Coordinates of C-alpha atoms in Angstrom, one line a residue:
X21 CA 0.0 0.0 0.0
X22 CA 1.4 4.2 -0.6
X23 CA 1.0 6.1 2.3
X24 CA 0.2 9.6 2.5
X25 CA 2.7 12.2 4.2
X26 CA 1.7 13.1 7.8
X27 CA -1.0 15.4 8.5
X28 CA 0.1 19.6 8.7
X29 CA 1.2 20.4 11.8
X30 CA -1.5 20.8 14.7
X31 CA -4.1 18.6 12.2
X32 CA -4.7 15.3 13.6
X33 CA -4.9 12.4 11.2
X34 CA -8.2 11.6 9.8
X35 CA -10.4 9.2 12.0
X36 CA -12.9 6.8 10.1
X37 CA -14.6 4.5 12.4
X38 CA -15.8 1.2 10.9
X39 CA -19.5 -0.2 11.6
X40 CA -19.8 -4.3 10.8
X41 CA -22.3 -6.3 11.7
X42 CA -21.9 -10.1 11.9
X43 CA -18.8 -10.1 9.6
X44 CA -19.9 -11.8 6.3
X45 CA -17.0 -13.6 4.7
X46 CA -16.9 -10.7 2.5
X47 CA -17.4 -8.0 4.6
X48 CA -15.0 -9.0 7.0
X49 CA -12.3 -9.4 4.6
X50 CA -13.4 -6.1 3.4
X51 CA -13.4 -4.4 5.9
X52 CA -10.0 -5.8 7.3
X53 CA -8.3 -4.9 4.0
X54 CA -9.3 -1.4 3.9
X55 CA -8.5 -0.7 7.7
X56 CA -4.7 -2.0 6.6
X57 CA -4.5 -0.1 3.7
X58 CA -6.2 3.2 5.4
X59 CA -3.9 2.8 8.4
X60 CA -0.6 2.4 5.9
X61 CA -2.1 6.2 4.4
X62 CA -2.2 7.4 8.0
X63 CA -5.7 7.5 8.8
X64 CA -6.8 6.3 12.2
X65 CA -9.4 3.6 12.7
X66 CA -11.5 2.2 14.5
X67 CA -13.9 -1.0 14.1
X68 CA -16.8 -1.6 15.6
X69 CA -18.1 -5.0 15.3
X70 CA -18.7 -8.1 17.3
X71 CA -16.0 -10.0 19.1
X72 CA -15.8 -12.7 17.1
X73 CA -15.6 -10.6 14.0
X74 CA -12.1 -9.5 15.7
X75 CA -11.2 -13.1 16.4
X76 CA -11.7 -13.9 12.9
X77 CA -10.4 -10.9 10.7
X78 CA -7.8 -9.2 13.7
X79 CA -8.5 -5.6 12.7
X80 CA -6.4 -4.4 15.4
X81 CA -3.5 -6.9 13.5
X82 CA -4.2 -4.1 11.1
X83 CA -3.5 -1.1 12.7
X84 CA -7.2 -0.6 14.1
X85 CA -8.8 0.4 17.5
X86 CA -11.0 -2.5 17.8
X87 CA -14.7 -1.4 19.7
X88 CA -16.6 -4.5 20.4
X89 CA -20.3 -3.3 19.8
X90 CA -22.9 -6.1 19.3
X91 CA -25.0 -7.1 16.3
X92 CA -27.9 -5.8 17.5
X93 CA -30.1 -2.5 17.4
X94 CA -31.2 -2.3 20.7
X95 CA -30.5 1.2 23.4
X96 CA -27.6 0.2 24.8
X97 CA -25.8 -1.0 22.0
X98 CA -26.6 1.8 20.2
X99 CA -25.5 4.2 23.1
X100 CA -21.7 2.3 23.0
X101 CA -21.7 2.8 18.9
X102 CA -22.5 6.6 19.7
X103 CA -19.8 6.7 22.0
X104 CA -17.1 5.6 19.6
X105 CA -18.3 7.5 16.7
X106 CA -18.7 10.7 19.0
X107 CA -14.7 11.5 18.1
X108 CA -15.0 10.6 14.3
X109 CA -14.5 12.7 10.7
X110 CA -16.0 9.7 9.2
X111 CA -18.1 6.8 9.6
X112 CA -18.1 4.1 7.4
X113 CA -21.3 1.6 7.6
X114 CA -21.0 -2.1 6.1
X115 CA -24.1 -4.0 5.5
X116 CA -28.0 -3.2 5.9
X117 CA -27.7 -3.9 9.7
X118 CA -24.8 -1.9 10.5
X119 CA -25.8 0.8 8.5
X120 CA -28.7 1.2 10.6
X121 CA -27.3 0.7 13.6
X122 CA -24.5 3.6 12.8
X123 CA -27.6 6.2 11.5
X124 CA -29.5 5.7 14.9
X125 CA -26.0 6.7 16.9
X126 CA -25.3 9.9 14.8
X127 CA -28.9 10.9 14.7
X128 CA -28.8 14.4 15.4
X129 CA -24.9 15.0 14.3
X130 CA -22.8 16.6 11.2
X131 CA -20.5 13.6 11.4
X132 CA -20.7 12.3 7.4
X133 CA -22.2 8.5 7.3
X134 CA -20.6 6.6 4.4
X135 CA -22.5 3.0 3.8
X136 CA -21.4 0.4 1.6
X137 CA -23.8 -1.3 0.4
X138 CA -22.2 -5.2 -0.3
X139 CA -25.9 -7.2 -1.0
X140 CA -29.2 -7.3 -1.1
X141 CA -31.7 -8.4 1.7
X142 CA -34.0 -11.7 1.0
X143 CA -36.6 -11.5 3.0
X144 CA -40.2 -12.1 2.0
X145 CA -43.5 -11.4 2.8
X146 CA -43.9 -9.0 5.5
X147 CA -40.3 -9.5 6.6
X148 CA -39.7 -7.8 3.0
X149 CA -41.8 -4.7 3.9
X150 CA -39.5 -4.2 7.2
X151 CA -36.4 -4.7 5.3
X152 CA -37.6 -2.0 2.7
X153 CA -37.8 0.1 5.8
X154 CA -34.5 -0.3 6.9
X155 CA -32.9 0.2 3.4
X156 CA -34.4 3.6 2.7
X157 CA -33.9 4.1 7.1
X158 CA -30.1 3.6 5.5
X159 CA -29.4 5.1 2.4
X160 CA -31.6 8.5 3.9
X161 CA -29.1 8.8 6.5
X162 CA -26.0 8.4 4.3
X163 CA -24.1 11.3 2.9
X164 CA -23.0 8.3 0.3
X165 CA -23.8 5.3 -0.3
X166 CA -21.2 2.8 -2.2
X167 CA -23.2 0.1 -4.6
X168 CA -20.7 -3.0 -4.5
X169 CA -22.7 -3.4 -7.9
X170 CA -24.7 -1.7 -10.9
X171 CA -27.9 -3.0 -9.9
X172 CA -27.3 -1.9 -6.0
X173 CA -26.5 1.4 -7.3
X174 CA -29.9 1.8 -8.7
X175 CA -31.7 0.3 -5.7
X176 CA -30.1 2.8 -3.3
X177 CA -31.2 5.8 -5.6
X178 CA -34.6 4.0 -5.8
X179 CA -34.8 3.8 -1.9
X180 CA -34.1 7.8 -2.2
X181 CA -30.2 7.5 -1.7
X182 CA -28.8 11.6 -1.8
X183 CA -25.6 10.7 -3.4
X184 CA -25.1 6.6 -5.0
X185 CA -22.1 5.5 -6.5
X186 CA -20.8 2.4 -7.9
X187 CA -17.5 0.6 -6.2
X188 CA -16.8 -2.7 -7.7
X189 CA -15.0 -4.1 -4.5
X190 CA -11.9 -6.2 -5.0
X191 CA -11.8 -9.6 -2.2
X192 CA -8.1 -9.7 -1.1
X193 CA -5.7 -11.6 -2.8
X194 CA -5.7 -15.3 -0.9
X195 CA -3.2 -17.4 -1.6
X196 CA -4.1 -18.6 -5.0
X197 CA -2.6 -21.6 -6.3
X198 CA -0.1 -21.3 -9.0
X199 CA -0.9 -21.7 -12.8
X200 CA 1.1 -24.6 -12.9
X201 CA 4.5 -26.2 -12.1
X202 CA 5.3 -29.5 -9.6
X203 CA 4.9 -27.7 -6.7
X204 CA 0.8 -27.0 -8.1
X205 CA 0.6 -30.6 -8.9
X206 CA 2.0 -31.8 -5.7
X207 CA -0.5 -29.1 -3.8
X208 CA -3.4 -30.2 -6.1
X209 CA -2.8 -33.6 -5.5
X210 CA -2.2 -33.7 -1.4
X211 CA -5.8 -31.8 -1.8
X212 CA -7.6 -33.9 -3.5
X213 CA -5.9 -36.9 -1.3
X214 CA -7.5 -35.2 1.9
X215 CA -10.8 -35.4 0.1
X216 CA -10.7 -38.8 -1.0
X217 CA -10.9 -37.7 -4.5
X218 CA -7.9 -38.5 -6.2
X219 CA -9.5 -40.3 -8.8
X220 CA -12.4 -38.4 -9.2
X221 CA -13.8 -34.6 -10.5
X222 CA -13.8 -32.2 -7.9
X223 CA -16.7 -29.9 -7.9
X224 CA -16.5 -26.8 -5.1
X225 CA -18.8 -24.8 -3.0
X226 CA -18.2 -22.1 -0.5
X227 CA -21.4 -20.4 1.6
X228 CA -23.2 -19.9 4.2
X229 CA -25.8 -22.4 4.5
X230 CA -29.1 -20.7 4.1
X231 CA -31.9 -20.6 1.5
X232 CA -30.2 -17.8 -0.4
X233 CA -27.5 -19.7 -1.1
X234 CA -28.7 -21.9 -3.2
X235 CA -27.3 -25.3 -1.9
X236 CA -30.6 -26.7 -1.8
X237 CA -30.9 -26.5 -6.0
X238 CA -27.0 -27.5 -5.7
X239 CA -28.5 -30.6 -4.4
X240 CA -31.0 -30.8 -6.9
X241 CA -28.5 -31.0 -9.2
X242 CA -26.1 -33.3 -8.1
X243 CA -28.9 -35.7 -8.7
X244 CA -27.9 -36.0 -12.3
X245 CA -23.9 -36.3 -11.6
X246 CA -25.0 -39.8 -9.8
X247 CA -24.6 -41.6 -12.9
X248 CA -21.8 -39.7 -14.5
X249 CA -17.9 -41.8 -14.7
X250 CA -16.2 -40.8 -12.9
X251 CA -18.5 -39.8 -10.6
X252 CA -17.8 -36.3 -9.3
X253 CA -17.3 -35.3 -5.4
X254 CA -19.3 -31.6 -4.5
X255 CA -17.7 -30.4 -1.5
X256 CA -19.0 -28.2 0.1
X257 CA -17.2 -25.7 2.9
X258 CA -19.0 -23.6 5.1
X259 CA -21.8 -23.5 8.1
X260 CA -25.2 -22.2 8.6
X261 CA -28.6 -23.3 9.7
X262 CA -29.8 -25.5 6.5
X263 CA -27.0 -27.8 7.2
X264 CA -29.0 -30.3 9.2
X265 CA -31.7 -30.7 6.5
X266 CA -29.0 -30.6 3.3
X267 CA -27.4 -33.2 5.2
X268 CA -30.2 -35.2 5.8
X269 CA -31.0 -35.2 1.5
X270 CA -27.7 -36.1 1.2
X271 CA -27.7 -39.5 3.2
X272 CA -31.3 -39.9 1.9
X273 CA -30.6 -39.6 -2.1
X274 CA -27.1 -41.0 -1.4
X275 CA -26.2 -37.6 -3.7
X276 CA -22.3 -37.6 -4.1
X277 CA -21.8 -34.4 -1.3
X278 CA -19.3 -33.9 1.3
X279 CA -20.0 -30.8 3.5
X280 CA -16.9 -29.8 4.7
X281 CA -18.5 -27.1 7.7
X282 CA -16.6 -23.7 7.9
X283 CA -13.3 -24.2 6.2
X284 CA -11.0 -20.9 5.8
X285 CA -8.5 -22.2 3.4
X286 CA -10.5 -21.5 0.0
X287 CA -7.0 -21.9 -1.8
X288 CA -6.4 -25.0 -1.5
X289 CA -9.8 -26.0 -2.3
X290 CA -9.4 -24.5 -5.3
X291 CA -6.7 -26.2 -5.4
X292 CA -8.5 -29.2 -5.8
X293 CA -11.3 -28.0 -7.4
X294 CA -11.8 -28.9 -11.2
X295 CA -15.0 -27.0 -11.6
X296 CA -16.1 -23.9 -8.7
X297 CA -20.1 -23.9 -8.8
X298 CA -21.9 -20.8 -7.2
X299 CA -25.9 -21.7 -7.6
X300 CA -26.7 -18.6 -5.2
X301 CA -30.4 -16.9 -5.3
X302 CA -28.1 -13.5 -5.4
X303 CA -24.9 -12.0 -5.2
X304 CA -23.1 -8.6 -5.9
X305 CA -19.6 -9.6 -6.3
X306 CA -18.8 -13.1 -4.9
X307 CA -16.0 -13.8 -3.1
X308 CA -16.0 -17.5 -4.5
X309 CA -16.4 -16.2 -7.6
X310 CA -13.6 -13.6 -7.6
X311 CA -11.1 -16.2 -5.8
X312 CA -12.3 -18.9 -8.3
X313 CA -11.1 -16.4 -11.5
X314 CA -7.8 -15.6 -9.9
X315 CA -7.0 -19.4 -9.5
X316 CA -8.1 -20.1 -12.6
X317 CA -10.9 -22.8 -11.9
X318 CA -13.6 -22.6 -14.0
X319 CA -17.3 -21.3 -12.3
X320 CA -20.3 -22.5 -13.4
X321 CA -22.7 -19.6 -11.5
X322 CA -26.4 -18.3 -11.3
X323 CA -27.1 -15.1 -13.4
X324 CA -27.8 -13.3 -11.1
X325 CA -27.3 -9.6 -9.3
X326 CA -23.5 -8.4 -10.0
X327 CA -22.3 -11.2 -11.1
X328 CA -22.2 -10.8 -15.1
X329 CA -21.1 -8.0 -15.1
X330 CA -18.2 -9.6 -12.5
X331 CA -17.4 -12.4 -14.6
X332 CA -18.1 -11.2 -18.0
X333 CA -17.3 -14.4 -20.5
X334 CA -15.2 -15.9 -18.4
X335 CA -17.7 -18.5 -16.8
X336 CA -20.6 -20.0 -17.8
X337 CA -23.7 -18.8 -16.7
X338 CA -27.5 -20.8 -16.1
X339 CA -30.6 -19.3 -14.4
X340 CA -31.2 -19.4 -11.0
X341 CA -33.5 -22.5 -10.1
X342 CA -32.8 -24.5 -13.3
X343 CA -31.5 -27.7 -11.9
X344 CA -31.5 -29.1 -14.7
X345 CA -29.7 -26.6 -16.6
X346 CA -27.2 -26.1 -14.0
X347 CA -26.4 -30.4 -14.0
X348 CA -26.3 -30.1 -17.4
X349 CA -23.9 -27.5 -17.8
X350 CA -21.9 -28.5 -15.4
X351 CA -21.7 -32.7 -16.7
X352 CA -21.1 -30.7 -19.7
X353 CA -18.0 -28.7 -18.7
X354 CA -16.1 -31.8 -16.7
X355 CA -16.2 -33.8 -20.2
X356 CA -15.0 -30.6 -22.4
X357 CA -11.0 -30.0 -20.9
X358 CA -10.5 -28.0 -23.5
X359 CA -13.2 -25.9 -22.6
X360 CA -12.4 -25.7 -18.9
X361 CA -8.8 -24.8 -20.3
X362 CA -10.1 -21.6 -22.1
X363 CA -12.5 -21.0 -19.4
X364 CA -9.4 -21.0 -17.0
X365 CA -6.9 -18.4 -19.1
X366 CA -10.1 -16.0 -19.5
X367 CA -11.0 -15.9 -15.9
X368 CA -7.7 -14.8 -15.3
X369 CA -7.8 -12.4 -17.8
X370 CA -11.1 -11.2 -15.9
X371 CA -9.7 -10.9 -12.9
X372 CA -6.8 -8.8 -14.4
X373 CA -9.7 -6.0 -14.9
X374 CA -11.0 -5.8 -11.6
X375 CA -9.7 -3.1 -9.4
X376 CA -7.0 -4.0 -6.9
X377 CA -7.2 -3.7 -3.2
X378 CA -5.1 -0.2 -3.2
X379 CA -7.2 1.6 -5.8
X380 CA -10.4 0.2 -3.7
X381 CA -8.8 2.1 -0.8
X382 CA -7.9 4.9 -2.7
X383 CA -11.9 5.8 -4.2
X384 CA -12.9 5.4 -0.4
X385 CA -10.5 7.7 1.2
X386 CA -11.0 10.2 -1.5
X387 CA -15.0 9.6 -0.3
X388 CA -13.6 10.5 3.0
X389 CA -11.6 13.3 2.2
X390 CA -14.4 14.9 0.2
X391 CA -16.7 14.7 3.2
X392 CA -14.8 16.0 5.4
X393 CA -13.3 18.7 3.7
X394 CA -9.8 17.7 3.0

């Protein structure tokens, strides 16, 4: 990361304090890679967020104040986040939730609210209506609001955003595998050992288990891989409430799925992986997606939200809850290597467009500068 020279002389550095709720995958690693990259410019920072969202992204590794506020919206935990934010230039609100949270503790002050807004609620029926509420509750109370996508964008001005503006996020650069080499084989290989695929496709999936994921169509079509040879292995890494009833169609269909629980070593599943598959209901910019690119493992994905205008050519895309059409595509892919070879080189080329973790840094501190008059 560049770094800014000091401040004038009697000017303290600029303080941005950073609201996060739960501490997605994505907003966590967000969030942790522009506190590193603000701090290495010479901004202070602080994070507010649940505990655990420290124990799992270390803000204060770096460079941040860490506030432990809860995920909740409730007096008292709105009265700490008012606290903290009571000595900022800037606030900087990730997610719905936290966005909310951080309008209710500056109600009544000229400290700038900057949200970034990373996906879109699913909620239905009258749980829609209330997240309606808290969208426009939101955007209202932002001086800008960040759209991690085009379509997000448009939703914020809809919801009567002052001031929307697009900024494609880049994940941080994990440790991708290497293009190719002995050392790749010998990775690949140990990974696939450690699945007990070594003989077989590998076919990857990374989410939070819930309905918007889409795992439940994932299983759907894993129906049709049964008979393929050889039959392929879906993995599939992360936690979440559906797990108990996925599970249970897995043992009951005898569908060829391992679920892996929370696994934090994407890499070298990717490492592994001969096709990524992201069957989600929605998404702005995936962090599967992205990380799948970089490595250069072909994704299959739902068309859906950000994510063609993400991935441009460089995966193939089905409709969301087309089982059928997603088995097909995929069966199709794992017989076509020289398919999956093109697919590979163009998703790194793709990936080579997207912005970089310093230029991401550098759009939001000139959003900070702006709004506070620097």
């Amino acid at each position: 990361m560049s770094s800014t020279p000091a401040p004038p002389p009697g000017k303290s550095p600029l303080h941005a304090v950073q609201v996060l709720g739960r501490g997605s995958s994505g907003n966590g690693a967000h969030v942790r890679s522009l506190t590193a990259g603000l701090v290495a410019r010479g901004v202070r920072v602080t994070v507010c967020a649940p505990r655990a969202a420290e124990r799992a992204y270390d803000f204060t590794g770096a460079g941040a104040q860490f506030g432990p506020v809860a995920a909740r919206t409730d007096p008292a935990t709105v009265a700490v986040l008012r606290a903290v934010c009571g000595q900022a230039d800037v606030v900087h609100a990730h997610g719905l939730r936290a966005a909310v949270r951080a309008a209710l503790a500056l109600g009544g002050r000229r400290t700038p609210l900057v949200v970034t807004w990373h996906t879109r609620g699913s909620a239905e029926g009258a749980r829609a209506q209330v997240v309606r509420l808290m969208e426009r509750r939101a955007v209202r109370a932002a001086a800008v609001v960040l759209g991690t996508s085009s379509g997000l964008v448009d939703r914020a001005r809809r919801r009567g955003a002052r001031d929307a503006r697009l900024t494609p996020v880049s994940a941080p650069r994990s440790r991708v595998p290497d293009a190719g080499g002995a050392d790749a084989e010998l990775r690949r290989n140990k990974a696939r050992a450690e699945l007990g695929a070594v003989d077989r496709p590998v076919l990857l999936a990374v989410g939070r288990l819930e309905p918007r994921q889409g795992h439940s169509l994932l299983l759907d079509a894993a129906r049709g891989w049964r008979d393929l040879d050889p039959q392929p292995l879906v993995v599939l890494a992360g936690e979440g409430p559906e797990r108990p009833l996925l599970q249970r169609r897995i043992d009951a269909e005898s569908l060829p799925v391992r679920l892996l629980g929370r696994h934090d070593d994407v890499p070298e599943l990717l490492a592994a992986a001969d096709v990524a598959v992201l069957p989600s209901r929605w998404e702005a910019r995936a962090v599967l997606a992205q990380e799948a690119l970089r490595a250069g493992v072909p994704l299959v994905a739902t068309a859906v939200g950000g994510i063609p205008e993400l991935v441009g050519d460089a995966a193939e895309l089905v409709p969301y809850g087309d089982a059928e059409t997603l088995s097909a595509t995929v069966a199709r892919l794992l017989a076509d290597p020289g398919r999956r070879a093109r697919l590979s080189a163009a998703g790194r080329a793709q990936a080579g467009t997207w912005p970089t973790e310093d230029e991401t840094v550098a759009q939001v501190l000139s959003v900070y500068d702006e709004l506070a008059g620097r």
